[in-house]
Short mmCIF file of C-alpha atoms and ligand atoms in Angstrom, two decimals:
data_model
loop_
_atom_site.label_atom_id
_atom_site.label_comp_id
_atom_site.label_asym_id
_atom_site.label_seq_id
_atom_site.Cartn_x
_atom_site.Cartn_y
_atom_site.Cartn_z
CA MET A 788 0.00 0.00 0.00
CA ASP A 789 1.43 3.43 -0.87
CA LYS A 790 1.66 6.25 1.65
CA VAL A 791 -1.45 8.03 0.40
CA SER A 792 -3.53 4.84 0.65
CA GLU A 793 -2.15 4.12 4.12
CA SER A 794 -3.05 7.63 5.29
CA VAL A 795 -6.56 7.40 3.85
CA SER A 796 -7.00 4.00 5.46
CA LEU A 797 -6.01 5.40 8.86
CA LEU A 798 -8.37 8.35 8.45
CA GLN A 799 -11.18 5.96 7.50
CA GLN A 800 -10.42 3.84 10.57
CA ALA A 801 -10.52 6.99 12.70
CA THR A 802 -13.88 8.08 11.33
CA SER A 803 -15.43 4.65 11.69
CA GLU A 804 -14.29 4.43 15.32
CA PHE A 805 -15.08 8.02 16.29
CA SER A 806 -17.77 9.20 13.89
CA GLU A 807 -19.24 12.57 14.87
CA SER A 808 -16.55 13.10 17.51
CA ILE A 809 -13.29 13.40 15.59
CA VAL A 810 -11.68 16.76 14.95
CA PHE A 811 -8.90 17.98 12.68
CA ALA A 812 -7.27 21.15 14.01
CA CYS A 813 -5.91 22.68 10.82
CA SER A 814 -3.17 25.31 10.76
CA PHE A 815 -3.02 25.43 6.93
CA GLY A 816 0.64 24.43 6.90
CA ALA A 817 1.81 22.15 4.07
CA GLU A 818 0.93 18.93 5.91
CA ASP A 819 -2.46 20.24 6.93
CA VAL A 820 -3.57 21.22 3.42
CA VAL A 821 -2.69 17.67 2.31
CA LEU A 822 -4.94 16.33 5.07
CA LEU A 823 -7.72 18.73 4.05
CA ASP A 824 -7.49 17.45 0.49
CA LEU A 825 -7.62 13.81 1.65
CA ILE A 826 -10.58 14.52 3.93
CA ALA A 827 -12.51 16.30 1.17
CA ARG A 828 -11.59 13.85 -1.59
CA HIS A 829 -12.69 10.83 0.46
CA HIS A 830 -15.75 12.50 2.05
CA LEU A 831 -14.52 11.75 5.53
CA GLN A 832 -16.75 12.89 8.38
CA ILE A 833 -14.18 14.83 10.35
CA ARG A 834 -14.96 18.18 11.94
CA ILE A 835 -12.47 20.79 10.72
CA VAL A 836 -11.46 23.52 13.14
CA THR A 837 -8.80 26.20 12.98
CA LEU A 838 -7.47 28.72 15.47
CA ASP A 839 -7.39 32.37 14.53
CA THR A 840 -5.06 33.82 17.13
CA GLY A 841 -5.69 37.35 15.86
CA ARG A 842 -1.99 37.59 14.88
CA LEU A 843 -1.87 35.40 11.78
CA PRO A 844 -0.12 36.52 8.58
CA GLN A 845 -2.34 37.58 5.68
CA GLU A 846 -1.04 34.61 3.67
CA THR A 847 -2.61 32.23 6.18
CA TYR A 848 -5.99 33.93 5.82
CA ASP A 849 -5.56 33.70 2.03
CA VAL A 850 -4.97 29.95 2.07
CA MET A 851 -7.79 29.49 4.58
CA ASP A 852 -10.27 31.04 2.14
CA ALA A 853 -8.71 29.28 -0.86
CA CYS A 854 -9.21 25.93 0.89
CA ARG A 855 -12.76 26.84 1.87
CA ALA A 856 -13.54 27.65 -1.78
CA GLN A 857 -11.73 24.65 -3.27
CA PHE A 858 -12.89 21.94 -0.88
CA GLY A 859 -16.32 23.25 0.12
CA LEU A 860 -15.62 22.14 3.68
CA ASP A 861 -17.15 23.70 6.77
CA ILE A 862 -14.04 25.15 8.44
CA GLN A 863 -14.92 26.27 11.96
CA VAL A 864 -12.77 29.18 13.14
CA TYR A 865 -12.11 29.53 16.87
CA PHE A 866 -10.90 32.84 18.28
CA PRO A 867 -9.41 33.61 21.69
CA GLN A 868 -11.87 34.95 24.24
CA ALA A 869 -11.83 38.74 24.01
CA ASP A 870 -11.74 39.15 27.81
CA ASP A 871 -8.66 36.94 28.11
CA VAL A 872 -6.79 38.90 25.44
CA GLU A 873 -7.78 42.26 26.91
CA VAL A 874 -6.59 41.32 30.40
CA MET A 875 -3.29 39.97 29.06
CA VAL A 876 -2.57 42.96 26.82
CA ARG A 877 -3.49 45.51 29.49
CA LYS A 878 -1.07 43.84 31.88
CA ASP A 879 1.87 42.99 29.62
CA GLY A 880 1.40 44.79 26.30
CA VAL A 881 0.46 43.59 22.87
CA ASN A 882 3.97 42.30 22.05
CA LEU A 883 4.56 40.57 25.39
CA PHE A 884 5.97 37.44 23.70
CA TYR A 885 9.28 39.23 23.05
CA ASP A 886 9.81 39.90 26.79
CA SER A 887 10.29 36.36 28.10
CA ILE A 888 9.57 32.69 27.41
CA GLU A 889 6.99 32.77 30.19
CA LYS A 890 5.11 35.62 28.56
CA ARG A 891 5.34 33.97 25.15
CA LYS A 892 3.85 30.83 26.62
CA ALA A 893 1.15 32.89 28.30
CA CYS A 894 0.25 34.45 24.95
CA CYS A 895 0.12 31.02 23.26
CA HIS A 896 -2.03 29.80 26.13
CA VAL A 897 -4.59 32.57 25.67
CA ARG A 898 -4.53 32.70 21.88
CA LYS A 899 -4.06 28.99 21.06
CA ILE A 900 -4.41 26.50 23.89
CA LEU A 901 -7.65 27.80 25.40
CA PRO A 902 -9.37 28.15 22.00
CA LEU A 903 -8.16 24.64 21.07
CA LYS A 904 -9.67 23.29 24.28
CA ARG A 905 -12.99 24.87 23.30
CA ALA A 906 -12.68 23.44 19.79
CA LEU A 907 -12.08 19.96 21.21
CA VAL A 908 -15.07 19.96 23.57
CA GLY A 909 -16.97 16.74 22.90
CA ALA A 910 -14.17 15.31 20.74
CA LYS A 911 -12.96 11.77 21.40
CA ALA A 912 -10.14 11.91 18.89
CA TRP A 913 -8.19 14.37 16.79
CA VAL A 914 -6.09 14.26 13.67
CA THR A 915 -2.68 15.90 13.27
CA GLY A 916 -0.25 16.44 10.40
CA LEU A 917 2.83 15.53 12.47
CA ARG A 918 5.66 13.74 10.64
CA LYS A 919 8.53 11.70 12.11
CA GLU A 920 11.05 13.43 9.88
CA GLN A 921 10.29 16.81 11.49
CA ALA A 922 12.25 16.10 14.68
CA ASP A 923 14.15 13.40 16.55
CA SER A 924 11.57 13.69 19.32
CA ARG A 925 8.92 12.50 16.89
CA ALA A 926 10.85 9.39 15.78
CA ASP A 927 9.00 7.09 18.17
CA MET A 928 5.55 8.48 17.57
CA LYS A 929 2.83 6.02 16.59
CA ALA A 930 0.09 6.46 14.03
CA ILE A 931 -2.48 6.15 16.83
CA GLU A 932 -1.65 7.47 20.27
CA ASP A 933 -3.27 8.51 23.51
CA ASP A 934 -3.06 12.28 23.80
CA LYS A 935 -2.60 12.62 27.51
CA ALA A 936 -2.75 16.41 27.43
CA PHE A 937 -6.28 16.41 26.05
CA GLY A 938 -7.43 12.95 27.19
CA ILE A 939 -8.41 11.80 23.70
CA LYS A 940 -7.03 9.62 20.91
CA LYS A 941 -4.65 11.17 18.42
CA PHE A 942 -4.32 10.00 14.81
CA ASN A 943 -1.15 10.92 12.88
CA PRO A 944 -1.79 9.84 9.27
CA LEU A 945 1.27 11.57 7.78
CA LEU A 946 3.90 10.23 10.19
CA ALA A 947 5.81 8.36 7.46
CA TRP A 948 5.63 11.12 4.86
CA THR A 949 8.76 13.01 3.89
CA GLU A 950 8.79 16.69 3.06
CA LYS A 951 9.20 15.66 -0.58
CA ASP A 952 6.10 13.45 -0.35
CA ILE A 953 4.12 16.42 0.98
CA TRP A 954 5.15 18.77 -1.82
CA THR A 955 4.74 16.14 -4.52
CA TYR A 956 1.17 15.60 -3.33
CA ILE A 957 0.44 19.35 -3.18
CA ASN A 958 1.80 19.93 -6.68
CA GLU A 959 0.23 16.89 -8.31
CA ASN A 960 -3.18 17.60 -6.81
CA ASP A 961 -3.15 21.38 -7.15
CA VAL A 962 -3.75 21.84 -3.43
CA PRO A 963 -3.82 25.46 -2.17
CA TYR A 964 -0.89 26.20 0.12
CA ASN A 965 0.43 29.06 2.19
CA LYS A 966 2.48 31.27 -0.15
CA LEU A 967 4.92 32.07 2.67
CA HIS A 968 6.34 28.60 1.98
CA ASN A 969 7.72 30.11 -1.26
CA GLN A 970 9.64 32.66 0.82
CA PHE A 971 11.62 30.22 3.02
CA TYR A 972 9.03 29.85 5.75
CA PRO A 973 8.90 26.06 6.32
CA SER A 974 6.96 26.47 9.58
CA ILE A 975 4.34 29.20 9.86
CA GLY A 976 2.69 30.48 12.99
CA CYS A 977 1.68 33.96 14.08
CA ALA A 978 3.17 36.84 12.07
CA PRO A 979 5.21 38.44 14.88
CA CYS A 980 6.62 35.06 15.93
CA THR A 981 7.65 33.65 12.54
CA ARG A 982 10.48 34.59 10.21
CA ALA A 983 12.04 33.10 7.09
CA ILE A 984 15.02 30.78 7.56
CA SER A 985 18.38 30.70 5.79
CA VAL A 986 19.88 27.79 3.88
CA GLY A 987 21.04 25.13 6.36
CA GLU A 988 19.00 26.42 9.29
CA ASP A 989 16.75 24.08 11.22
CA PRO A 990 13.19 24.24 9.81
CA ARG A 991 11.89 25.40 13.20
CA ALA A 992 14.55 28.12 13.53
CA GLY A 993 12.08 30.72 12.26
CA ARG A 994 9.69 30.21 15.17
CA TRP A 995 10.31 32.37 18.29
CA TRP A 996 13.83 32.88 16.94
CA TRP A 997 14.73 35.44 19.59
CA GLU A 998 14.63 32.78 22.32
CA GLN A 999 18.25 31.73 22.57
CA GLN A 1000 18.15 29.69 25.77
CA GLU A 1001 19.28 26.09 25.50
CA ASP A 1002 16.01 24.85 26.91
CA ALA A 1003 13.84 26.90 24.62
CA VAL A 1004 11.50 24.72 22.59
CA ALA A 1005 9.95 25.73 19.31
CA GLU A 1006 6.45 24.61 20.25
CA CYS A 1007 3.41 26.31 21.71
CA GLY A 1008 2.13 23.33 23.71
CA LEU A 1009 -0.41 21.97 21.21
CA HIS A 1010 1.54 18.74 20.89
CA ALA A 1011 3.31 16.73 23.57
CA SER A 1012 6.65 16.26 21.79
CA PRO A 1013 8.32 19.65 21.88
CA ILE A 1014 11.15 20.27 19.43
CA ALA A 1015 14.30 21.49 21.17
CA LYS A 1016 15.93 24.31 19.27
CA LYS A 1017 19.16 23.34 17.57
FE1 SF4 B 573 1.18 34.81 20.79
FE2 SF4 B 573 3.29 34.44 19.20
FE3 SF4 B 573 2.11 32.33 20.44
FE4 SF4 B 573 0.92 33.64 18.41
S1 SF4 B 573 2.81 32.39 18.32
S2 SF4 B 573 -0.04 32.99 20.28
S3 SF4 B 573 1.51 35.80 18.83
S4 SF4 B 573 3.23 34.04 21.39
#
């Protein structure tokens, strides 16, 4: 079975086990648009959610709408609670993430983690676009795991895909993708926290690049296998 068939088979298994209660939290990165295409193409009953942190680059909004138009999927957008953002910004400023790792994590908590928790209410499983190749810490990941952080099952249909597999699929199937990928942004998050990388840099080097501490991790807490910065 080829990788595409294996991924579709896992997604079908997920939907048959968790129909009506499986969620795909889509960030519109390269892996996630592949998953959107597979979900749409195979009419899989998976609820699609995305987090609008309020700080996304315009290119992410562009691909969001392009996917909505191309796939005809109901993409449910979750925003941070206005009260939470107002309290945080009044206390620490709108660019608090540059001040310290703690404040960056606090911002991700308000703008990402809490909205994701709301998006996952009632979910018994979720789908991710994680790949083993992305980090050593993901080498031992399984296609189906228990997500202890959220207390639900986690399906990782693209674990075995390489970056080349992802881009071959996108190009062959004319899948919309975030145009920042054309400008050396392999990993795209919020606009103030993402920059392009140089040749030879780690793919995650463009995320929270100002954090130089050895123990800094280029993750926001959505997944349990943080990637240590190289
Ligand atoms: Fe805030 Fe940056 Fe995290 Fe976005 S990536 S939620 S702006 S700290």
